[in-house]
Coordinates of C-alpha atoms and ligand atoms in Angstrom, one line a residue:
X30 CA 34.2 -26.9 107.7
X31 CA 33.4 -23.5 106.4
X32 CA 36.0 -21.8 104.2
X33 CA 37.2 -18.2 104.9
X34 CA 39.3 -16.0 102.8
X35 CA 40.4 -12.4 103.0
X36 CA 42.4 -10.0 100.8
X37 CA 44.1 -6.8 101.4
X38 CA 46.5 -5.2 98.8
X39 CA 46.3 -3.2 95.6
X40 CA 44.3 -5.5 93.4
X41 CA 40.5 -5.7 93.1
X42 CA 39.5 -7.9 96.0
X43 CA 36.2 -9.3 94.6
X44 CA 37.6 -11.6 91.9
X45 CA 40.3 -12.9 94.2
X46 CA 37.7 -13.6 96.9
X47 CA 35.4 -15.4 94.5
X48 CA 38.2 -17.6 93.1
X49 CA 39.4 -18.3 96.7
X50 CA 35.8 -19.3 97.7
X51 CA 35.6 -21.7 94.8
X52 CA 38.9 -23.3 95.9
X53 CA 37.6 -23.6 99.5
X54 CA 34.1 -24.7 98.5
X55 CA 34.8 -28.3 99.4
X56 CA 34.9 -27.2 103.1
X57 CA 31.2 -26.3 103.0
X58 CA 28.7 -25.3 100.4
X59 CA 25.4 -24.3 102.1
X60 CA 25.9 -20.6 101.4
X61 CA 28.5 -18.0 100.5
X62 CA 29.1 -14.4 101.0
X63 CA 31.6 -11.5 100.7
X64 CA 32.2 -8.2 102.4
X65 CA 34.0 -5.4 100.5
X66 CA 35.4 -2.3 102.0
X67 CA 35.5 1.1 100.3
X68 CA 34.8 3.6 102.9
X69 CA 31.7 1.6 103.8
X70 CA 31.3 -2.2 104.2
X71 CA 29.2 -3.7 101.4
X72 CA 28.0 -7.2 102.2
X73 CA 26.6 -9.7 99.6
X74 CA 25.5 -13.1 100.7
X75 CA 23.4 -15.9 99.3
X76 CA 22.2 -19.4 100.2
X77 CA 23.7 -22.1 97.9
X78 CA 27.0 -22.5 96.2
X79 CA 29.5 -19.8 95.3
X80 CA 28.1 -19.6 91.8
X81 CA 24.8 -18.5 93.3
X82 CA 26.6 -15.7 95.1
X83 CA 28.3 -14.7 91.8
X84 CA 25.0 -14.5 90.0
X85 CA 23.5 -12.5 92.8
X86 CA 26.4 -9.9 92.9
X87 CA 26.3 -9.7 89.1
X88 CA 28.1 -6.6 88.0
X89 CA 27.4 -4.6 91.2
X90 CA 31.1 -3.7 90.8
X91 CA 32.2 -2.5 94.2
X92 CA 35.6 -1.0 93.7
X93 CA 37.5 -2.4 96.7
X94 CA 41.0 -3.6 97.4
X95 CA 40.1 -5.0 100.9
X96 CA 37.5 -7.7 101.4
X97 CA 36.7 -11.1 102.8
X98 CA 34.5 -14.1 101.8
X99 CA 33.0 -17.1 103.4
X100 CA 31.6 -20.5 102.3
X101 CA 29.4 -22.1 104.9
X102 CA 28.7 -25.5 106.3
X103 CA 25.7 -24.8 108.5
X104 CA 25.8 -25.5 112.3
X105 CA 23.7 -23.0 114.1
X106 CA 20.8 -21.8 111.9
X107 CA 19.6 -23.4 108.7
X108 CA 21.2 -22.6 105.3
X109 CA 19.6 -19.3 104.3
X110 CA 20.5 -15.9 103.0
X111 CA 20.1 -14.4 106.5
X112 CA 22.3 -17.0 108.2
X113 CA 25.0 -16.7 105.7
X114 CA 28.3 -15.0 106.5
X115 CA 29.6 -12.2 106.6
X116 CA 27.6 -11.1 109.6
X117 CA 27.4 -7.4 110.5
X118 CA 27.0 -5.7 113.8
X119 CA 23.8 -3.6 114.3
X120 CA 25.7 -0.4 114.0
X121 CA 27.1 -1.6 110.6
X122 CA 30.6 -0.8 112.0
X123 CA 31.9 -4.4 112.0
X124 CA 31.6 -7.4 109.7
X125 CA 32.9 -10.8 110.5
X126 CA 33.4 -14.2 108.9
X127 CA 33.8 -17.3 111.1
X128 CA 34.8 -20.9 110.9
X129 CA 34.0 -22.9 114.1
X130 CA 31.5 -22.8 116.9
X131 CA 30.9 -20.3 119.6
X132 CA 29.7 -22.7 122.3
X133 CA 28.6 -20.1 124.8
X134 CA 26.7 -18.1 122.3
X135 CA 23.4 -18.4 124.2
X136 CA 24.9 -16.8 127.3
X137 CA 26.5 -14.1 125.3
X138 CA 23.3 -13.4 123.3
X139 CA 21.4 -13.0 126.6
X140 CA 23.9 -10.6 127.9
X141 CA 23.8 -8.5 124.7
X142 CA 20.0 -8.6 124.6
X143 CA 20.1 -7.0 128.1
X144 CA 22.1 -4.2 126.5
X145 CA 19.5 -3.7 123.8
X146 CA 21.1 -5.8 121.0
X147 CA 18.8 -7.6 118.6
X148 CA 19.7 -10.4 116.3
X149 CA 18.5 -11.0 112.8
X150 CA 20.1 -14.5 112.2
X151 CA 20.0 -17.7 114.2
X152 CA 23.8 -18.1 114.1
X153 CA 26.4 -18.2 116.9
X154 CA 28.6 -16.0 114.7
X155 CA 26.3 -12.9 114.7
X156 CA 26.6 -13.0 118.5
X157 CA 30.4 -12.6 118.2
X158 CA 30.2 -9.6 115.9
X159 CA 27.7 -7.9 118.1
X160 CA 29.9 -8.6 121.1
X161 CA 32.8 -6.8 119.3
X162 CA 30.5 -3.9 118.6
X163 CA 29.5 -3.9 122.3
X164 CA 33.1 -3.7 123.5
X165 CA 33.8 -1.0 120.9
X166 CA 31.0 1.1 122.4
X167 CA 32.3 0.3 125.9
X168 CA 35.4 2.2 125.2
X169 CA 37.8 -0.2 123.4
X170 CA 40.6 2.0 121.9
X171 CA 40.2 0.5 118.5
X172 CA 38.8 -2.4 116.5
X173 CA 41.6 -4.7 117.4
X174 CA 41.1 -4.2 121.1
X175 CA 37.3 -4.7 120.7
X176 CA 38.0 -8.0 119.0
X177 CA 40.4 -9.1 121.7
X178 CA 38.0 -8.2 124.5
X179 CA 35.2 -10.1 122.8
X180 CA 37.4 -13.2 122.2
X181 CA 38.2 -13.4 125.9
X182 CA 34.6 -14.0 126.6
X183 CA 34.2 -16.7 123.9
X184 CA 34.2 -20.4 124.6
X185 CA 34.5 -22.5 121.5
X186 CA 36.5 -22.7 118.3
X187 CA 37.1 -20.0 115.8
X188 CA 39.0 -18.8 112.8
X189 CA 37.8 -15.3 112.1
X190 CA 38.4 -12.3 110.0
X191 CA 36.9 -8.9 111.0
X192 CA 36.6 -5.7 109.1
X193 CA 35.8 -2.3 110.7
X194 CA 34.3 0.5 108.7
X195 CA 36.2 3.2 110.4
X196 CA 39.6 1.4 110.1
X197 CA 39.2 0.5 106.4
X198 CA 42.8 -0.5 105.6
X199 CA 43.0 -3.5 107.8
X200 CA 41.9 -7.1 108.4
X201 CA 41.9 -8.5 111.9
X202 CA 42.4 -12.2 112.0
X203 CA 42.3 -14.6 114.9
X204 CA 42.2 -18.4 115.5
X205 CA 41.5 -20.9 118.2
X206 CA 40.9 -24.5 117.1
X207 CA 40.2 -23.6 113.5
X208 CA 43.1 -23.3 111.0
X209 CA 44.3 -20.0 109.5
X210 CA 47.0 -19.6 106.9
X211 CA 48.4 -16.2 106.0
X212 CA 49.8 -15.7 102.5
X213 CA 52.5 -13.0 102.5
X214 CA 52.8 -11.4 99.0
X215 CA 54.4 -8.3 97.7
X216 CA 52.3 -5.5 99.2
X217 CA 49.4 -7.8 99.5
X218 CA 48.1 -10.4 102.0
X219 CA 45.6 -13.3 101.6
X220 CA 44.3 -15.0 104.6
X221 CA 42.4 -18.3 104.3
X222 CA 41.4 -21.5 106.0
X223 CA 44.0 -23.4 103.9
X224 CA 46.6 -22.7 101.3
X225 CA 44.4 -23.4 98.3
X226 CA 43.3 -19.8 97.6
X227 CA 46.8 -18.5 98.4
X228 CA 49.1 -20.3 96.1
X229 CA 48.2 -18.5 92.9
X230 CA 49.5 -15.3 94.5
X231 CA 52.3 -16.4 96.8
X232 CA 54.0 -19.5 98.2
X233 CA 55.2 -17.7 101.4
X234 CA 52.9 -18.4 104.2
X235 CA 52.6 -18.1 108.0
X236 CA 50.5 -20.8 109.8
X237 CA 48.8 -18.7 112.5
X238 CA 49.5 -20.4 115.8
X239 CA 46.8 -21.6 118.2
X240 CA 45.2 -18.5 120.0
X241 CA 47.1 -16.3 117.5
X242 CA 46.1 -13.0 116.0
X243 CA 47.2 -11.2 112.9
X244 CA 46.6 -7.6 111.9
X245 CA 47.0 -7.2 108.1
X246 CA 47.4 -3.7 106.7
X247 CA 48.3 -2.6 103.2
X248 CA 51.8 -1.6 104.4
X249 CA 52.6 -4.5 106.7
X250 CA 51.4 -7.0 109.2
X251 CA 51.7 -7.9 112.9
X252 CA 51.5 -11.3 114.5
X253 CA 50.6 -11.6 118.1
X254 CA 48.6 -13.7 120.6
X255 CA 45.1 -13.0 121.4
X256 CA 46.5 -11.8 124.7
X257 CA 48.4 -9.1 122.7
X258 CA 51.9 -10.6 123.1
X259 CA 53.9 -9.9 120.0
X260 CA 55.2 -13.1 118.2
X261 CA 58.0 -13.4 115.7
X262 CA 56.3 -14.8 112.5
X263 CA 57.7 -18.0 111.1
X264 CA 57.6 -17.6 107.3
X265 CA 57.4 -21.0 105.5
X266 CA 57.4 -21.8 101.8
X267 CA 54.7 -24.2 100.6
X268 CA 55.4 -26.8 98.0
X269 CA 52.0 -27.0 96.3
X270 CA 51.5 -26.5 92.6
X271 CA 48.4 -24.9 91.2
X272 CA 47.6 -27.9 88.9
X273 CA 47.3 -30.2 91.9
X274 CA 44.2 -28.3 93.1
X275 CA 42.6 -28.2 89.6
X276 CA 40.5 -30.8 87.8
X277 CA 43.1 -31.4 85.1
X278 CA 40.7 -32.4 82.4
X279 CA 38.3 -34.4 84.5
X280 CA 34.8 -33.2 85.1
X281 CA 35.0 -34.1 88.8
X282 CA 37.7 -34.1 91.4
X283 CA 36.6 -37.5 92.7
X284 CA 37.2 -39.2 89.4
X285 CA 40.5 -37.4 89.0
X286 CA 41.6 -38.5 92.5
X287 CA 40.5 -42.1 91.9
X288 CA 42.5 -42.2 88.6
X289 CA 45.5 -40.5 90.2
X290 CA 46.1 -43.4 92.7
X291 CA 48.9 -45.1 90.8
X292 CA 50.8 -41.9 91.2
X293 CA 49.7 -41.0 94.7
X294 CA 50.5 -44.4 96.1
X295 CA 53.9 -44.2 94.4
X296 CA 54.5 -40.8 96.1
X297 CA 53.6 -42.4 99.5
X298 CA 56.3 -45.1 99.0
X299 CA 58.9 -42.9 97.3
X300 CA 62.3 -43.0 99.1
X301 CA 60.9 -45.2 101.9
X302 CA 61.6 -48.7 100.7
X303 CA 64.9 -50.1 99.6
X304 CA 64.1 -51.9 96.4
X305 CA 66.9 -54.4 96.7
X306 CA 66.3 -55.7 100.2
X307 CA 62.8 -54.5 101.1
X308 CA 64.0 -52.6 104.2
X309 CA 61.8 -49.6 105.2
X310 CA 63.1 -46.3 106.2
X311 CA 60.8 -43.6 107.7
X312 CA 62.7 -40.4 108.5
X313 CA 59.8 -38.9 110.4
X314 CA 60.1 -41.7 113.0
X315 CA 63.9 -41.7 113.6
X316 CA 63.7 -39.5 116.7
X317 CA 61.2 -41.8 118.4
X318 CA 62.8 -45.1 117.6
X319 CA 63.4 -46.0 121.2
X320 CA 59.9 -45.3 122.3
X321 CA 58.5 -47.3 119.4
X322 CA 60.8 -50.2 120.2
X323 CA 59.6 -50.2 123.8
X324 CA 55.9 -49.3 123.2
X325 CA 53.3 -51.3 125.2
X326 CA 50.5 -50.7 122.7
X327 CA 49.4 -48.7 119.6
X328 CA 46.1 -46.8 119.7
X329 CA 44.9 -45.4 116.4
X330 CA 42.5 -42.4 116.6
X331 CA 40.6 -41.3 113.5
X332 CA 37.2 -40.7 111.9
X333 CA 35.4 -42.0 108.8
X334 CA 37.6 -43.3 106.0
X335 CA 40.7 -42.6 108.1
X336 CA 39.3 -44.9 110.8
X337 CA 38.9 -47.6 108.1
X338 CA 42.6 -47.2 107.3
X339 CA 43.3 -47.7 111.0
X340 CA 41.3 -51.0 110.9
X341 CA 43.6 -52.2 108.1
X342 CA 46.6 -51.1 110.1
X343 CA 45.4 -53.0 113.1
X344 CA 45.8 -56.3 111.2
X345 CA 49.2 -55.3 109.9
X346 CA 50.7 -53.8 113.1
X347 CA 49.7 -56.9 115.1
X348 CA 50.8 -59.3 112.5
X349 CA 54.1 -57.6 111.6
X350 CA 55.2 -55.8 114.8
X351 CA 53.5 -58.1 117.3
X352 CA 52.2 -55.1 119.2
X353 CA 48.7 -54.9 120.6
X354 CA 46.5 -52.4 118.7
X355 CA 43.3 -50.6 119.4
X356 CA 41.4 -48.6 116.8
X357 CA 39.3 -45.8 118.2
X358 CA 36.7 -43.4 116.8
X359 CA 38.4 -40.2 117.9
X360 CA 35.0 -38.8 118.9
X361 CA 34.3 -41.7 121.3
X362 CA 37.8 -42.0 122.6
X363 CA 38.0 -38.4 123.8
X364 CA 34.9 -38.5 125.9
X365 CA 35.4 -42.0 127.4
X366 CA 38.1 -41.3 130.0
X367 CA 40.2 -43.9 128.3
X368 CA 43.2 -45.6 130.0
X369 CA 46.3 -44.3 128.3
X370 CA 49.8 -45.3 129.5
X371 CA 52.9 -43.2 129.1
X372 CA 54.4 -46.0 127.0
X373 CA 51.5 -46.1 124.6
X374 CA 51.8 -44.8 121.1
X375 CA 48.8 -42.9 119.9
X376 CA 48.6 -42.4 116.1
X377 CA 46.2 -39.9 114.6
X378 CA 45.2 -40.7 111.1
X379 CA 43.8 -37.8 109.2
X380 CA 43.7 -36.6 105.6
X381 CA 43.0 -33.0 106.5
X382 CA 44.9 -32.9 109.7
X383 CA 42.2 -30.6 111.0
X384 CA 39.4 -33.0 112.2
X385 CA 38.3 -31.5 115.6
X386 CA 37.6 -34.8 117.3
X387 CA 41.0 -36.3 116.2
X388 CA 42.8 -33.1 117.4
X389 CA 41.0 -33.4 120.8
X390 CA 41.9 -37.1 121.1
X391 CA 45.6 -36.4 120.6
X392 CA 45.5 -33.6 123.1
X393 CA 44.2 -36.2 125.6
X394 CA 46.9 -38.6 124.7
X395 CA 49.6 -35.9 125.1
X396 CA 48.3 -35.0 128.6
X397 CA 48.6 -38.7 129.5
X398 CA 52.2 -38.7 128.4
X399 CA 51.9 -41.1 125.5
X400 CA 53.9 -40.7 122.3
X401 CA 51.6 -39.0 119.9
X402 CA 52.2 -39.4 116.2
X403 CA 50.4 -38.4 113.0
X404 CA 49.7 -40.0 109.6
X405 CA 48.5 -36.9 107.8
X406 CA 48.1 -35.6 104.3
X407 CA 48.0 -31.8 104.6
X408 CA 51.4 -30.5 105.3
X409 CA 51.5 -27.9 108.1
X410 CA 48.0 -28.8 109.3
X411 CA 47.1 -28.7 113.0
X412 CA 47.6 -32.5 113.6
X413 CA 50.9 -32.5 111.7
X414 CA 52.1 -29.6 113.9
X415 CA 50.6 -30.9 117.1
X416 CA 52.3 -34.4 117.0
X417 CA 55.8 -35.3 118.2
X418 CA 56.6 -37.4 115.1
X419 CA 54.8 -38.8 112.1
X420 CA 54.7 -39.7 108.4
X421 CA 53.1 -37.6 105.7
X422 CA 51.2 -39.6 103.2
X423 CA 52.0 -37.3 100.3
X424 CA 48.8 -38.1 98.4
X425 CA 48.6 -34.5 97.2
X426 CA 45.6 -32.2 97.7
X427 CA 42.3 -34.2 98.0
X428 CA 39.4 -32.0 97.1
X429 CA 36.5 -34.4 96.3
X430 CA 34.6 -34.6 99.6
X431 CA 34.6 -38.4 99.5
X432 CA 38.0 -39.6 100.4
X433 CA 39.6 -41.9 97.8
X434 CA 43.4 -41.5 97.2
X435 CA 43.9 -40.5 100.8
X436 CA 42.7 -43.9 101.9
X437 CA 45.1 -45.8 99.7
X438 CA 48.0 -43.6 100.7
X439 CA 47.1 -43.9 104.4
X440 CA 47.0 -47.7 104.0
X441 CA 50.3 -47.6 102.1
X442 CA 52.0 -45.5 104.8
X443 CA 50.6 -47.6 107.6
X444 CA 51.9 -50.7 105.9
X445 CA 55.3 -49.1 105.8
X446 CA 55.1 -48.1 109.5
X447 CA 54.1 -51.7 110.5
X448 CA 57.2 -53.0 108.8
X449 CA 59.4 -50.2 110.2
X450 CA 58.3 -50.9 113.7
X451 CA 58.7 -54.7 113.1
X452 CA 62.3 -53.9 112.1
X453 CA 62.8 -51.9 115.3
X454 CA 61.3 -54.6 117.5
X455 CA 63.1 -57.5 115.8
X456 CA 60.0 -59.2 114.5
X457 CA 60.6 -58.4 110.8
X458 CA 60.8 -61.5 108.6
X459 CA 62.0 -62.2 105.0
X460 CA 58.3 -62.5 104.0
X461 CA 57.7 -58.9 105.1
X462 CA 60.7 -57.7 103.1
X463 CA 59.4 -59.5 100.1
X464 CA 55.9 -57.9 100.7
X465 CA 57.7 -54.5 100.7
X466 CA 59.2 -55.3 97.3
X467 CA 55.8 -56.2 96.1
X468 CA 54.5 -52.9 97.5
X469 CA 56.7 -51.2 94.9
X470 CA 54.7 -52.9 92.2
X471 CA 51.2 -51.9 93.6
X472 CA 50.9 -48.6 91.6
X473 CA 51.2 -50.7 88.4
X474 CA 48.5 -53.1 89.7
X475 CA 46.2 -50.2 90.6
X476 CA 46.7 -48.9 87.0
X477 CA 45.5 -52.3 85.7
X478 CA 42.4 -52.2 87.9
X479 CA 41.5 -48.8 86.7
X480 CA 41.3 -50.3 83.2
X481 CA 38.1 -52.0 84.4
X482 CA 36.4 -48.7 84.6
X483 CA 34.1 -49.3 81.7
X484 CA 33.1 -52.7 83.0
X485 CA 32.4 -51.3 86.4
X486 CA 30.3 -48.6 84.8
X487 CA 28.2 -51.3 83.2
X488 CA 27.7 -53.0 86.6
X489 CA 26.6 -49.6 88.0
X490 CA 23.9 -49.5 85.3
X491 CA 22.4 -52.6 86.8
X492 CA 22.3 -51.2 90.4
X493 CA 21.7 -47.5 89.9
X494 CA 18.2 -47.8 91.3
X495 CA 19.0 -50.0 94.3
X496 CA 17.8 -48.8 97.7
X497 CA 20.1 -50.9 99.9
X498 CA 23.5 -52.5 99.5
X499 CA 25.4 -54.9 101.7
X500 CA 29.2 -55.1 101.6
X501 CA 31.0 -58.1 103.0
X502 CA 34.6 -59.0 103.5
X503 CA 36.8 -60.8 105.9
X504 CA 40.2 -60.1 107.5
X505 CA 41.9 -57.2 105.7
X506 CA 39.0 -56.9 103.4
X507 CA 36.5 -56.2 106.2
X508 CA 37.6 -52.6 106.5
X509 CA 37.4 -52.4 102.7
X510 CA 33.8 -53.5 102.9
X511 CA 33.1 -50.7 105.4
X512 CA 34.8 -48.2 103.2
X513 CA 32.9 -49.4 100.1
X514 CA 29.6 -49.0 102.0
X515 CA 30.6 -45.5 103.3
X516 CA 31.6 -44.4 99.7
X517 CA 28.3 -45.5 98.3
X518 CA 26.1 -44.0 100.9
X519 CA 27.9 -40.7 101.1
X520 CA 27.8 -39.9 97.4
X521 CA 24.8 -41.8 96.0
X522 CA 22.5 -41.6 99.1
X523 CA 21.8 -45.4 98.9
X524 CA 21.7 -47.0 102.3
X525 CA 24.6 -49.4 102.5
X526 CA 26.2 -51.4 105.3
X527 CA 29.5 -53.2 105.7
X528 CA 30.0 -56.3 107.7
X529 CA 32.6 -59.0 108.4
X530 CA 31.2 -61.7 106.1
X531 CA 31.0 -64.3 108.9
X532 CA 28.7 -62.0 110.9
X533 CA 26.1 -62.2 108.1
X534 CA 24.6 -65.3 109.7
X535 CA 24.1 -63.4 112.9
X536 CA 21.5 -61.1 111.6
X537 CA 22.0 -59.3 108.3
X538 CA 21.2 -62.5 106.3
X539 CA 17.6 -61.7 107.1
X540 CA 17.8 -58.8 104.7
X541 CA 18.8 -61.0 101.7
X542 CA 16.3 -61.2 98.9
X543 CA 16.3 -60.5 95.1
X544 CA 16.4 -56.8 95.8
X545 CA 19.5 -56.9 97.9
X546 CA 22.8 -56.4 96.1
X547 CA 25.7 -57.8 98.0
X548 CA 29.2 -56.8 97.3
X549 CA 31.7 -59.6 98.3
X550 CA 35.3 -58.8 98.6
X551 CA 36.7 -62.3 98.2
X552 CA 40.3 -62.3 97.1
X553 CA 42.5 -65.4 97.6
X554 CA 43.7 -65.5 101.2
X555 CA 43.5 -67.8 104.2
X556 CA 39.8 -67.1 104.7
X557 CA 38.9 -67.6 101.0
X558 CA 37.0 -70.9 101.4
X559 CA 35.0 -69.5 104.2
X560 CA 33.9 -66.4 102.3
X561 CA 33.0 -68.6 99.3
X562 CA 30.6 -70.4 101.6
X563 CA 29.1 -67.1 102.8
X564 CA 28.7 -66.1 99.1
X565 CA 26.9 -69.3 98.4
X566 CA 24.5 -68.7 101.3
X567 CA 23.6 -65.3 99.7
X568 CA 23.1 -66.8 96.2
X569 CA 20.9 -69.6 97.7
X570 CA 18.7 -66.9 99.1
X571 CA 18.3 -65.0 95.9
X572 CA 20.7 -62.1 96.7
X573 CA 22.4 -60.4 93.7
X574 CA 26.1 -60.9 94.1
X575 CA 28.9 -58.7 92.8
X576 CA 32.3 -60.1 93.8
X577 CA 35.8 -58.6 93.8
X578 CA 38.1 -61.6 93.3
X579 CA 41.7 -62.4 92.5
X580 CA 42.5 -62.6 88.8
X581 CA 41.8 -66.1 87.4
X582 CA 39.3 -67.1 90.1
X583 CA 36.8 -69.3 88.1
X584 CA 35.2 -70.7 91.2
X585 CA 33.3 -67.4 92.2
X586 CA 32.7 -66.6 88.5
X587 CA 30.3 -69.5 88.4
X588 CA 28.4 -68.2 91.5
X589 CA 28.3 -64.4 91.3
X590 CA 26.3 -62.3 88.9
X591 CA 29.2 -59.9 88.4
X592 CA 32.9 -60.5 89.0
X593 CA 35.5 -57.8 89.1
X594 CA 39.1 -59.2 89.0
X595 CA 42.1 -57.6 90.7
X596 CA 45.6 -58.8 90.1
X597 CA 47.2 -61.3 92.4
X598 CA 49.5 -59.9 95.0
X599 CA 50.7 -60.5 98.5
X600 CA 47.4 -60.9 100.5
X601 CA 48.6 -58.3 103.0
X602 CA 48.5 -55.7 100.3
X603 CA 45.1 -56.5 98.9
X604 CA 43.1 -53.6 100.5
X605 CA 45.1 -51.3 98.2
X606 CA 43.6 -53.1 95.2
X607 CA 40.2 -54.2 96.4
X608 CA 39.1 -50.7 97.4
X609 CA 39.5 -49.3 93.9
X610 CA 36.5 -51.1 92.3
X611 CA 34.4 -49.9 95.4
X612 CA 35.4 -46.3 94.6
X613 CA 34.6 -46.6 90.9
X614 CA 31.3 -48.4 91.5
X615 CA 30.1 -45.7 94.0
X616 CA 31.2 -42.9 91.6
X617 CA 29.3 -44.3 88.6
X618 CA 26.1 -45.1 90.6
X619 CA 26.2 -41.6 92.1
X620 CA 26.7 -40.0 88.7
X621 CA 23.8 -42.0 87.2
X622 CA 21.6 -40.9 90.0
X623 CA 22.4 -37.3 89.3
X624 CA 24.3 -36.7 92.6
X625 CA 27.0 -34.1 93.0
X626 CA 29.9 -36.5 93.7
X627 CA 32.3 -33.8 94.7
X628 CA 30.0 -32.0 97.1
X629 CA 27.5 -34.5 98.4
X630 CA 24.6 -33.1 100.4
X631 CA 25.2 -32.2 104.1
X632 CA 28.9 -33.0 104.0
X633 CA 32.1 -31.0 104.1
X634 CA 35.6 -32.0 103.6
X635 CA 37.3 -31.2 106.8
X636 CA 35.2 -31.6 109.9
X637 CA 36.5 -28.8 112.2
X638 CA 33.5 -28.8 114.5
X639 CA 32.9 -31.5 117.1
Ligands
F6R10 C1 34.6 -40.1 103.8 C2 35.4 -39.0 104.4 C3 35.3 -38.8 105.9 C4 36.7 -38.5 106.4 C5 36.6 -38.1 107.9 C6 38.0 -37.9 108.5 O1 34.8 -40.2 102.5 O2 36.1 -38.3 103.7 O3 34.8 -39.9 106.5 O4 37.5 -39.6 106.3 O5 35.8 -36.9 108.0 O6 38.6 -36.8 107.9 P1 40.2 -36.6 108.1 O7 40.8 -37.8 107.5 O8 40.5 -35.4 107.3 O9 40.5 -36.5 109.5

């Protein structure tokens, strides 16, 4: 949440910052701003998207080779020009951009008010920049020391970049709880919330460590802790290509990412399944084999779509590895004083690897001595670095705010993990091995479902004006129903709910009438007959039924108004197929309603605040 970017070098900073902000915009798009340094700090900021800022700056043309920019997801203070970052201190000496939350900002604000400070915005961030100014006036030797003294008083999370007008050739960077990546180029440095703005300039990066600080100057850089202890930087090379973060001919990232799934699922499987015997190999789990073999229980912690992937995994882990599983909302788990045993395995599922609640949940699990693992997409992210073992999903950058390809890759990797742990615990069966061989064919099956795109578009025409939607599924398709409902509400703003189909009779059936579209996910599996009965109950009450069914199902074709077929496969793999029509339907309905599918209102891609 919130994207920050800074540049120092020999090139003009402004175009680099604007391009960087566009690449970071998926992290927040309530407002944007830049600060440029040329003997004086010039700040431009505007409510709205980066393009509004660009229009506002026009050809003001500040000649500067040092600068920083911010794209905001509002927490404290409504989206407005005034509340936008960068924030400046009252003396004009300091400017600051911030991702995170200063939790004790009210106390600090009161203290500063007593010293005559006034505030023009409603943000927590302005308090921090004024606090830096305060310590500068109190005799700090330089800007860096003022920043350090201020950070010692701060409770909360931050990734910050600070500029000081009288120390023009430097950027001061610090982080606690919010990610910061430093791009190390030839005589130039780019700092950002993630690697996206960096890779056009350099692939050499340093992931700033927790409570770390960096001083970037034109002629070099220093890495230290906030406590001023020098650290030896660990330079890493990132393997991300520019085209993976571009739209590649599509109008929207979301559609690109939906269409990319045959490839992203294949990447998640690559090198992990022996195609001859179906044996699974996960290099990231080798060092913890004994602990997995002897584990008492698995607890998944995740949020949103990743939590839905955890629900799918619950079925698979219990079925394959015969190990008890709990699936927890990270935000609930961390505040509940949960019972965690040292022989538990806690698995964080996260696309971004930065979700604040998920990070806090794994911290809790670590303190309790559990084995903490990650199923993460973003390489080098905080969760990836903060877990003892794990498996990357390798879906490639996901930029559309609504998660699509990350879900299918998470489910793919979790399926592999379930079989891998079954192998370790001696519960693997020939059926599982044959399911793994079928998994290798899933990318081709997904490709086939994507061919229904035009037909799904025509279904979307029918339901574009709906105000409610119900999604029903059983077994492994229940989490898909939840995911379908989430996708629809978050990008089209239609109220939608997902339920286990059998629960319908316990309440939601009261909602059924001719205005209630009901999406049934009713592929051929052991609960097929039961879900057909549920479907009939809806039809009898006049509900409009769309059904996702197994190819060749003529039974439901006679009952439902619209039927979307998915190819037959092993029932344990069906979520990977049945979710695709949900994504496409939501996408088309949202487009028809004129919604911004890539940047839906109020949302942001990585939720780094609690
Ligand atoms: C929904 C969506 C969110 C995320 C959730 C967790 O489309 O994207 O619900 O799934 O915010 O994010 P990660 O997986 O990055 O931890």
